[in-house]
Structure formats: structure tokens, C-alpha cells
């Protein structure tokens, strides 16, 4: 791998991935192709902006010609580009179809036409639909997506398999669980709770806070992605899960404990429509390649909370912009009818 094309590298996982690639692979150049939607942020990579091995291309994966032009000269591809927030897909899923389905297709088609030798596509645990510890999903299991986001990701994931079978493209699919860590847009539960707590604002917890998610630290996820890019079997999919599952209410309490804030900040609000109770995957396939997570739940949350506490410059800008209209639409009415924490 000499020159890596990364789509969606200005977002949360993509920016952490690019940082780890440039730090650990001295001979590799990176082309970051990103539309800079509300979730894409040049600040996420500001310390490497002047690195001679890094190039940024402002472009949209829905634009097939722009993708092909930027990918020319690269020998490996990683696709993070996505509309990634379930709540926004419930409100309007059209951008999700454009980016997560049409965009995924364009990246695969360009890689095929240019003879790219290695493609890693980032899918999600949500394609399987709800699952629990007793019934972990394996890579060959059927998909049962329940949100418009998950359905769009399932379509992109299946297109990868179609390209492997039909065109012989060496594409590998990664299905990570919920990530936590630096540079995550504060619409997602963990950075939302942390930044609201730091500001003394309520933490809106859906339902009774009983939905469970894995909390995979982003550096651990990125190590798995690099391993799959370099050593994954073409045509195969790999689940990535740390087994750090906790219900959201426990996550909210852990964050408040770490910041020495009262549980009274927790407000139970009307649940997300169609909210999946839990995802659970069997990740033995990626572990058989030698991967395991370094951080358990407590360490992952502690490191994440510390980063947002120490980097107000990063999230205060975001929370004063587009975010405000989103927050009002998503939580305004919900917070007006919230139930207080009584524990
Ligand atoms: N964050 C998680 O916990 C998680 C878990 C499992 C899977 N994933 C998947 O991992 C990938 C990265 O997730 P994330 O949390 O970093 O997302 P993110 O929302 O933080 O970042 C998405 C990035 O893609 C870019 N983008 C969006 N539409 C684009 C388009 N049309 N053309 C080019 N760029 C575009 C955005 O500008 C942004 O930089 C996504 O595919 C997501 O579905 C995320």
C-alpha cells in the first residue's frame, strides 16, 4: 500500500484512522475525499493538514466522475463516507440513500474500473437488526435492518458482496459496533452527554435508558480496520466488537460520576421511534487474525470524557452552529415533557 484513498476521512472514525495510518505507516500517502457535510470537520485533522503525505479533496461520493478522478493513482481504498445518524434518517432518509447506497456504489465502481487491489468498506452492526448476548450475530447471518440508516448501510454492504462475486473486486467489509472517542460529532449519545454535562445542561436519555450498546474505543476499532485492510480475506465481512456493552443509563451515570456532576441532570425523554434494544455480534473472526481491544468500558469512557473536557475549543464551535437547530428539532419537545431521574 503506497497511496490510500479514504472517503469520509474528515468525520469521527475516518479522521482517527488517517491519524493512525500516518503515524504508523511511514511510506503511505493518504488522499482524503470528503464532502464536509455537517459531520465532516477539518479541525479533526488540523495537526496533519501540513503533512506532505496528506492531501485533501473536497468532493461528494455521489459524484461518480469526481470519485474516479480523485482515486486515480491510488492502490487501496477505504470508504467511511456516510450519513451516520439514525435520528436524522428517521426525519429524512434521502441523503442516506444518496451517500450510503449510491455513494458506496460509485466508490466500488471506480475501484473496479481503476483495478484497485484492495478495498475496505465500513458497514455497521446495525445491518443485523437487534440481537443479544445469547444470540450473537455472525458474519453470514441474514440482515434485518430496522432504521432507514441501517437499511441504507445494509444496501451498501450487500453491494460490496455483489462486486466481490460479480466483478472479482478485492473488497473486505468491516461491521463495527458503536465507537466512542475523540472527534465524534456531539449528536451521538456519548459526546452529547459529556458536553451537556460539562455545560451543566440536561442529559436527554431515551425511554428508560435501557437500550444497550457496545462502547468500542475508536483507536481499537481503527487497529482492527488497518488489520483488515492489510490482512482481511477479500470478499469476506468481519464483525468488530469489544464486548463493552452497557445500557445507556449506566453510560450517563458513568459520565456524570467522572465529571463529578449530579444524576439530577438526567432527563428521560420520549424514545427514538423503532429504537433497537441491543446489538450483539460474534467477533471471533477478526480476533482470529490477532485483534483484540485494549480498552474495556471504564477505560474507554474515561479517556473519552477526558478528551472532551480538555478540548472545548473543538466542540463549542460545533454546538453553536447547525447543531442548535438539530438539537431543538430532536429534543425541544422531548425535553419539555421529560421525566426526571429518580434513582
Ligand atoms: N460511529 C460509529 O459508532 C459507527 C459504528 C459502526 C459503523 N460506523 C460507520 O463508520 C463510518 C464512519 O462513521 P463516523 O461515525 O465516522 O461518521 P461521521 O458522520 O462522523 O463522518 C462521516 C464523514 O463522511 C463524510 N461524508 C458524508 N457524506 C458524504 C458524501 N456524500 N461524500 C463524501 N463524504 C461524505 C462527512 O463529511 C464526514 O466527514 C460510517 O460509514 C458509519 O456508518 C460508525
XYZ file of N, CA and C and ligand atoms in Angstrom, residues 7-16 32-41 44 56-63 67 79-85 95 98-100 103 121-126 149 153 174-180 183-185 187-188 214-216 218 221 225 240, ligand 1:
251
model
N -12.424 7.752 1.691
C -13.634 8.568 1.540
C -14.241 8.780 2.926
N -14.615 10.027 3.223
C -15.224 10.323 4.527
C -14.207 10.403 5.655
N -12.985 10.812 5.328
C -11.917 10.850 6.339
C -11.947 12.058 7.256
N -12.879 12.983 7.020
C -12.944 14.164 7.902
C -13.958 13.979 9.033
N -14.560 12.794 9.119
C -15.512 12.525 10.194
C -14.817 11.901 11.399
N -15.610 11.282 12.236
C -15.120 10.754 13.520
C -14.117 9.604 13.321
N -14.579 8.473 12.822
C -13.679 7.308 12.734
C -12.626 7.535 11.652
N -13.037 8.138 10.529
C -12.100 8.363 9.427
C -10.913 9.214 9.835
N -11.143 10.258 10.612
C -10.020 11.136 10.999
C -9.089 10.409 11.970
N -9.648 9.626 12.864
C -8.788 8.833 13.766
C -8.007 7.780 12.980
N -7.655 12.177 1.209
C -8.912 12.206 1.964
C -9.965 12.910 1.120
N -10.961 12.137 0.668
C -12.024 12.645 -0.212
C -13.279 12.799 0.637
N -13.699 14.024 0.865
C -14.794 14.224 1.830
C -15.642 15.425 1.402
N -16.953 15.284 1.545
C -17.883 16.357 1.152
C -17.991 17.441 2.222
N -17.406 17.212 3.400
C -17.527 18.159 4.524
C -18.995 18.513 4.763
N -19.788 17.487 5.018
C -21.167 17.712 5.465
C -21.090 18.287 6.880
N -22.232 18.453 7.524
C -22.231 18.959 8.905
C -21.314 18.118 9.809
N -21.146 16.824 9.462
C -20.364 15.921 10.323
C -18.882 15.896 9.974
N -18.522 16.435 8.825
C -17.118 16.461 8.413
C -16.486 17.762 8.881
N -15.283 17.664 9.425
C -14.726 18.839 10.099
C -13.209 18.882 9.913
N -10.763 18.162 12.685
C -10.463 16.798 13.144
C -9.058 16.356 12.742
N -6.043 16.654 0.789
C -7.496 16.701 0.972
C -8.169 17.055 -0.349
N -9.201 16.311 -0.714
C -10.009 16.626 -1.899
C -11.446 16.827 -1.451
N -11.984 18.012 -1.719
C -13.377 18.295 -1.345
C -14.276 17.722 -2.426
N -14.986 16.644 -2.113
C -15.815 16.016 -3.138
C -16.871 15.122 -2.524
N -17.856 14.775 -3.373
C -19.020 14.024 -2.906
C -19.008 12.628 -3.537
N -19.186 11.598 -2.728
C -19.161 10.237 -3.292
C -20.337 9.990 -4.235
N -21.355 10.827 -4.160
C -22.473 10.685 -5.101
C -22.089 11.146 -6.502
N -20.939 11.797 -6.642
C -20.438 12.301 -7.937
C -19.409 11.299 -8.470
N -15.195 11.012 -7.892
C -14.602 9.888 -7.142
C -13.503 9.234 -7.972
N -13.645 3.159 2.566
C -14.834 4.017 2.470
C -15.548 4.176 3.815
N -15.344 5.345 4.432
C -16.079 5.710 5.648
C -17.274 6.612 5.327
N -17.324 7.173 4.119
C -18.292 8.240 3.824
C -19.712 7.749 4.056
N -20.443 8.459 4.881
C -21.815 8.054 5.173
C -22.554 9.175 5.871
N -23.866 9.165 5.700
C -24.744 9.816 6.664
C -24.871 8.794 7.776
N -24.553 9.201 9.015
C -24.320 8.182 10.041
C -25.255 8.259 11.247
N -26.212 9.211 11.243
C -27.005 9.346 12.474
C -28.442 8.844 12.296
N -30.741 11.788 1.923
C -29.273 11.890 1.846
C -28.604 10.555 2.187
N -28.546 8.592 -0.993
C -27.566 9.178 -1.920
C -26.145 8.756 -1.535
N -25.797 8.920 -0.273
C -24.406 8.687 0.154
C -24.142 7.215 0.455
N -25.020 6.590 1.229
C -24.721 5.251 1.737
C -24.990 4.157 0.700
N -23.429 6.405 -3.211
C -22.014 6.726 -2.971
C -21.177 5.461 -2.827
N -14.607 -1.522 3.032
C -15.861 -0.768 3.174
C -16.333 -0.850 4.618
N -16.700 0.316 5.187
C -17.132 0.323 6.590
C -18.652 0.230 6.655
N -19.130 -0.905 7.134
C -20.562 -1.128 7.334
C -20.856 -0.952 8.828
N -21.787 -1.662 9.390
C -22.157 -1.460 10.798
C -22.831 -2.703 11.373
N -22.790 -2.823 12.692
C -23.518 -3.912 13.370
C -25.029 -3.780 13.186
N -25.488 -2.568 12.841
C -26.935 -2.340 12.774
C -27.596 -3.054 11.599
N -31.406 4.442 8.384
C -29.940 4.426 8.360
C -29.427 3.007 8.143
N -27.280 1.323 5.022
C -25.969 0.692 5.217
C -26.003 -0.769 4.735
N -16.093 -4.298 6.885
C -15.975 -4.261 8.350
C -17.317 -3.843 8.933
N -17.741 -4.525 9.989
C -19.008 -4.167 10.648
C -18.716 -3.832 12.113
N -18.333 -2.584 12.378
C -18.010 -2.212 13.763
C -19.265 -1.963 14.604
N -19.095 -2.119 15.903
C -20.110 -1.725 16.889
C -19.975 -0.223 17.161
N -20.742 0.289 18.118
C -20.691 1.724 18.454
C -19.318 2.124 18.962
N -18.745 3.125 18.320
C -17.439 3.651 18.724
C -17.606 4.816 19.688
N -16.619 4.998 20.550
C -16.522 6.214 21.378
C -15.091 6.729 21.287
N -13.340 13.472 18.734
C -13.794 13.990 17.439
C -15.112 13.372 16.969
N -15.952 12.905 17.879
C -17.270 12.405 17.465
C -18.284 13.540 17.565
N -19.007 13.772 16.480
C -19.981 14.876 16.440
C -20.970 14.725 17.603
N -23.950 14.964 18.279
C -25.333 14.459 18.163
C -25.421 13.047 18.729
N -24.299 12.318 18.744
C -24.283 10.925 19.203
C -24.295 10.905 20.732
N -22.528 -1.634 22.585
C -21.104 -1.810 22.855
C -20.469 -0.423 22.857
N -19.400 -0.222 23.588
C -18.673 1.057 23.561
C -17.221 0.731 23.223
N -16.988 0.627 21.924
C -15.684 0.240 21.362
C -14.850 1.502 21.217
N -12.380 4.111 19.784
C -12.116 4.303 18.353
C -10.716 3.836 17.953
N -10.934 0.219 17.337
C -11.618 -0.054 16.068
C -10.671 0.188 14.898
N -9.473 -2.098 11.748
C -9.686 -1.729 10.344
C -8.375 -1.828 9.546
N -16.679 -6.271 14.305
C -15.698 -5.700 15.246
C -16.449 -5.238 16.495
N -19.547 5.931 14.758
C -19.902 4.678 14.993
O -20.090 4.278 16.143
C -20.046 3.710 13.841
C -20.329 2.372 14.137
C -20.437 1.451 13.089
C -20.261 1.869 11.783
N -19.998 3.191 11.528
C -19.785 3.573 10.120
O -18.457 4.078 10.058
C -18.366 5.115 9.083
C -17.801 6.360 9.728
O -18.676 6.747 10.790
P -18.427 8.094 11.598
O -19.051 7.934 12.913
O -17.008 8.474 11.482
O -19.315 9.091 10.725
P -19.317 10.690 10.717
O -20.732 11.089 10.499
O -18.581 11.243 11.889
O -18.449 11.062 9.426
C -18.910 10.839 8.134
C -17.953 11.533 7.178
O -18.394 11.270 5.830
C -18.438 12.490 5.122
N -19.491 12.391 4.120
C -20.831 12.302 4.315
N -21.473 12.261 3.143
C -20.520 12.303 2.188
C -20.570 12.290 0.775
N -21.741 12.218 0.112
N -19.403 12.333 0.093
C -18.205 12.408 0.748
N -18.114 12.451 2.088
C -19.255 12.394 2.791
C -18.745 13.552 6.167
O -18.384 14.860 5.728
C -17.913 13.057 7.343
O -16.602 13.533 7.259
C -19.768 5.268 8.514
O -19.849 4.545 7.326
C -20.671 4.680 9.581
O -21.852 4.173 9.010
C -19.896 4.116 12.515
